[in-house]
């Protein structure tokens, strides 16, 4: 198999596994934490100092790490007024023509996220709340999520190029390579 195809399928599989087997369970963890806080606060009149902040931290990691999975599933916001009317080749051409916006955004996210994470890690940053947990691990999720998004964006562009080259069957196998994980 072509190395680009193999690498593309690997990236898609990684984002799929992360989304299906890790991130989806974080939603359950967040719900349980919030329910615990509600019961502690309103039933036992004993609110926690950590449950709400931990939920916010988990949600932050969830948002940052789910970008690649969301792109793999075509879940990002799209202006569909004209796009939906295009053929598969037209959509591929539109994606390639506008990909510079995606890559510019992702490059800034990666560069600035790396700088924030590096600074936060160097000073072992904490939240300065009553609970005061470390937040540097959360900030590391920013560049990691940016890399996952960037890699999935490259996979999408490879798929679009294959569609333009008349290889829509191969493009579908690359983009959907990990969707059944």
Coordinates of C-alpha atoms in Angstrom, one line a residue:
X1 CA 0.0 0.0 0.0
X2 CA 1.2 3.5 -0.7
X3 CA 3.0 5.1 2.3
X4 CA 0.8 8.2 2.1
X5 CA -2.3 6.1 2.1
X6 CA -1.0 4.1 5.1
X7 CA -0.1 7.2 7.0
X8 CA -3.4 8.8 6.3
X9 CA -5.3 5.8 7.4
X10 CA -3.2 5.7 10.6
X11 CA -4.0 9.3 11.4
X12 CA -7.7 8.7 10.8
X13 CA -7.6 5.6 13.0
X14 CA -5.8 7.5 15.8
X15 CA -8.4 10.3 15.8
X16 CA -11.2 7.8 15.6
X17 CA -9.9 5.8 18.6
X18 CA -9.3 9.0 20.6
X19 CA -12.8 10.2 19.8
X20 CA -14.7 7.0 20.3
X21 CA -12.8 5.3 23.1
X22 CA -11.5 8.2 25.2
X23 CA -13.2 11.5 24.5
X24 CA -16.7 10.1 24.4
X25 CA -16.3 8.7 27.9
X26 CA -15.2 12.1 29.2
X27 CA -18.7 13.4 28.6
X28 CA -20.0 10.7 31.0
X29 CA -17.3 11.7 33.6
X30 CA -18.4 15.4 33.3
X31 CA -22.1 14.5 33.8
X32 CA -21.3 12.4 36.8
X33 CA -19.1 15.1 38.3
X34 CA -21.8 17.7 37.8
X35 CA -24.5 15.5 39.2
X36 CA -22.3 14.8 42.3
X37 CA -21.9 18.6 42.8
X38 CA -25.6 19.2 42.4
X39 CA -26.5 16.5 45.0
X40 CA -23.7 17.7 47.4
X41 CA -24.8 21.3 47.1
X42 CA -28.7 21.0 47.1
X43 CA -29.3 17.8 49.0
X44 CA -26.6 17.8 51.6
X45 CA -25.9 21.6 51.6
X46 CA -22.2 20.8 51.3
X47 CA -20.8 22.0 48.0
X48 CA -17.4 20.9 46.8
X49 CA -14.6 23.2 45.9
X50 CA -13.3 21.0 43.2
X51 CA -16.1 19.3 41.1
X52 CA -17.1 22.3 39.0
X53 CA -13.5 23.3 38.3
X54 CA -12.5 19.8 37.4
X55 CA -15.5 19.6 35.0
X56 CA -14.3 22.8 33.3
X57 CA -10.8 21.4 33.0
X58 CA -12.0 18.1 31.5
X59 CA -14.3 20.0 29.1
X60 CA -11.3 22.2 28.0
X61 CA -9.3 19.1 27.2
X62 CA -12.3 17.5 25.5
X63 CA -12.7 20.5 23.2
X64 CA -9.0 20.8 22.4
X65 CA -8.5 17.1 21.7
X66 CA -11.7 16.5 19.7
X67 CA -10.9 18.7 16.7
X68 CA -9.3 16.0 14.6
X69 CA -12.1 13.6 15.4
X70 CA -14.7 16.2 14.5
X71 CA -12.9 17.0 11.2
X72 CA -12.7 13.3 10.4
X73 CA -16.5 13.0 10.9
X74 CA -17.2 16.3 8.9
X75 CA -18.7 17.8 12.0
X76 CA -17.2 21.3 11.8
X77 CA -19.4 24.2 10.8
X78 CA -19.6 24.7 7.1
X79 CA -21.4 27.2 4.9
X80 CA -23.7 24.8 3.1
X81 CA -25.7 27.2 0.9
X82 CA -23.5 26.6 -2.1
X83 CA -21.3 23.8 -0.9
X84 CA -24.0 21.2 -0.7
X85 CA -25.0 21.8 -4.3
X86 CA -21.5 21.0 -5.6
X87 CA -20.5 17.6 -7.0
X88 CA -17.9 15.5 -5.2
X89 CA -15.2 16.9 -7.4
X90 CA -16.5 20.4 -6.9
X91 CA -16.4 20.0 -3.1
X92 CA -12.9 18.6 -3.3
X93 CA -11.8 21.6 -5.4
X94 CA -13.5 24.0 -3.0
X95 CA -11.8 22.3 0.0
X96 CA -8.4 22.5 -1.7
X97 CA -8.9 26.2 -2.7
X98 CA -9.9 27.2 0.8
X99 CA -7.5 24.9 2.8
X100 CA -5.0 27.8 3.4
X101 CA -7.5 29.3 5.9
X102 CA -7.6 26.0 7.8
X103 CA -3.9 25.6 7.8
X104 CA -3.3 29.2 8.8
X105 CA -5.7 28.8 11.7
X106 CA -4.1 25.5 12.8
X107 CA -0.6 26.9 12.5
X108 CA -1.4 29.9 14.8
X109 CA -3.2 27.5 17.2
X110 CA -0.1 25.2 17.3
X111 CA 2.4 28.1 17.6
X112 CA 0.6 30.0 20.3
X113 CA -0.7 26.9 22.1
X114 CA 2.9 25.6 22.2
X115 CA 4.1 28.8 23.7
X116 CA 1.4 28.9 26.3
X117 CA 1.9 25.2 27.2
X118 CA 5.7 25.6 27.4
X119 CA 5.4 28.7 29.7
X120 CA 2.8 27.0 31.9
X121 CA 4.8 23.8 32.2
X122 CA 8.0 25.7 33.0
X123 CA 6.3 27.5 35.9
X124 CA 4.2 24.6 37.0
X125 CA 1.1 26.8 36.7
X126 CA -1.9 26.3 38.9
X127 CA -5.4 27.7 38.8
X128 CA -5.1 30.0 41.9
X129 CA -8.5 28.9 43.1
X130 CA -9.4 27.5 46.5
X131 CA -8.7 24.0 45.2
X132 CA -5.6 25.2 43.2
X133 CA -5.0 22.2 40.8
X134 CA -2.2 22.3 38.3
X135 CA -3.4 23.5 34.9
X136 CA -0.2 23.0 32.9
X137 CA -1.3 19.5 31.8
X138 CA -4.5 21.0 30.5
X139 CA -2.5 23.6 28.5
X140 CA -0.4 20.8 26.9
X141 CA -3.7 19.6 25.4
X142 CA -3.8 22.7 23.2
X143 CA -0.7 21.9 21.0
X144 CA -1.5 18.2 21.1
X145 CA -5.0 18.9 19.8
X146 CA -3.6 21.3 17.2
X147 CA -1.3 18.5 15.9
X148 CA -4.2 16.0 15.7
X149 CA -6.3 18.6 13.9
X150 CA -3.4 19.5 11.5
X151 CA -2.8 15.8 10.7
X152 CA -6.5 15.1 10.0
X153 CA -6.6 18.2 7.8
X154 CA -3.7 16.8 5.8
X155 CA -5.6 13.6 5.5
X156 CA -8.6 15.5 4.2
X157 CA -6.5 17.3 1.6
X158 CA -5.0 14.0 0.4
X159 CA -8.6 12.6 0.1
X160 CA -9.6 15.7 -1.9
X161 CA -6.6 15.4 -4.2
X162 CA -7.5 11.7 -4.8
X163 CA -11.1 12.7 -5.6
X164 CA -9.9 15.2 -8.2
X165 CA -7.6 12.5 -9.6
X166 CA -10.6 10.2 -10.1
X167 CA -9.8 7.9 -7.2
X168 CA -12.8 8.6 -5.0
X169 CA -12.8 4.9 -3.9
X170 CA -9.3 5.3 -2.4
X171 CA -10.2 8.7 -0.9
X172 CA -13.1 7.1 0.9
X173 CA -10.9 4.3 2.3
X174 CA -8.4 6.9 3.6
X175 CA -10.9 9.3 5.2
X176 CA -13.0 6.5 6.6
X177 CA -10.1 4.3 7.5
X178 CA -10.6 4.5 11.2
X179 CA -14.3 5.4 11.4
X180 CA -15.3 1.9 12.5
X181 CA -12.9 1.8 15.4

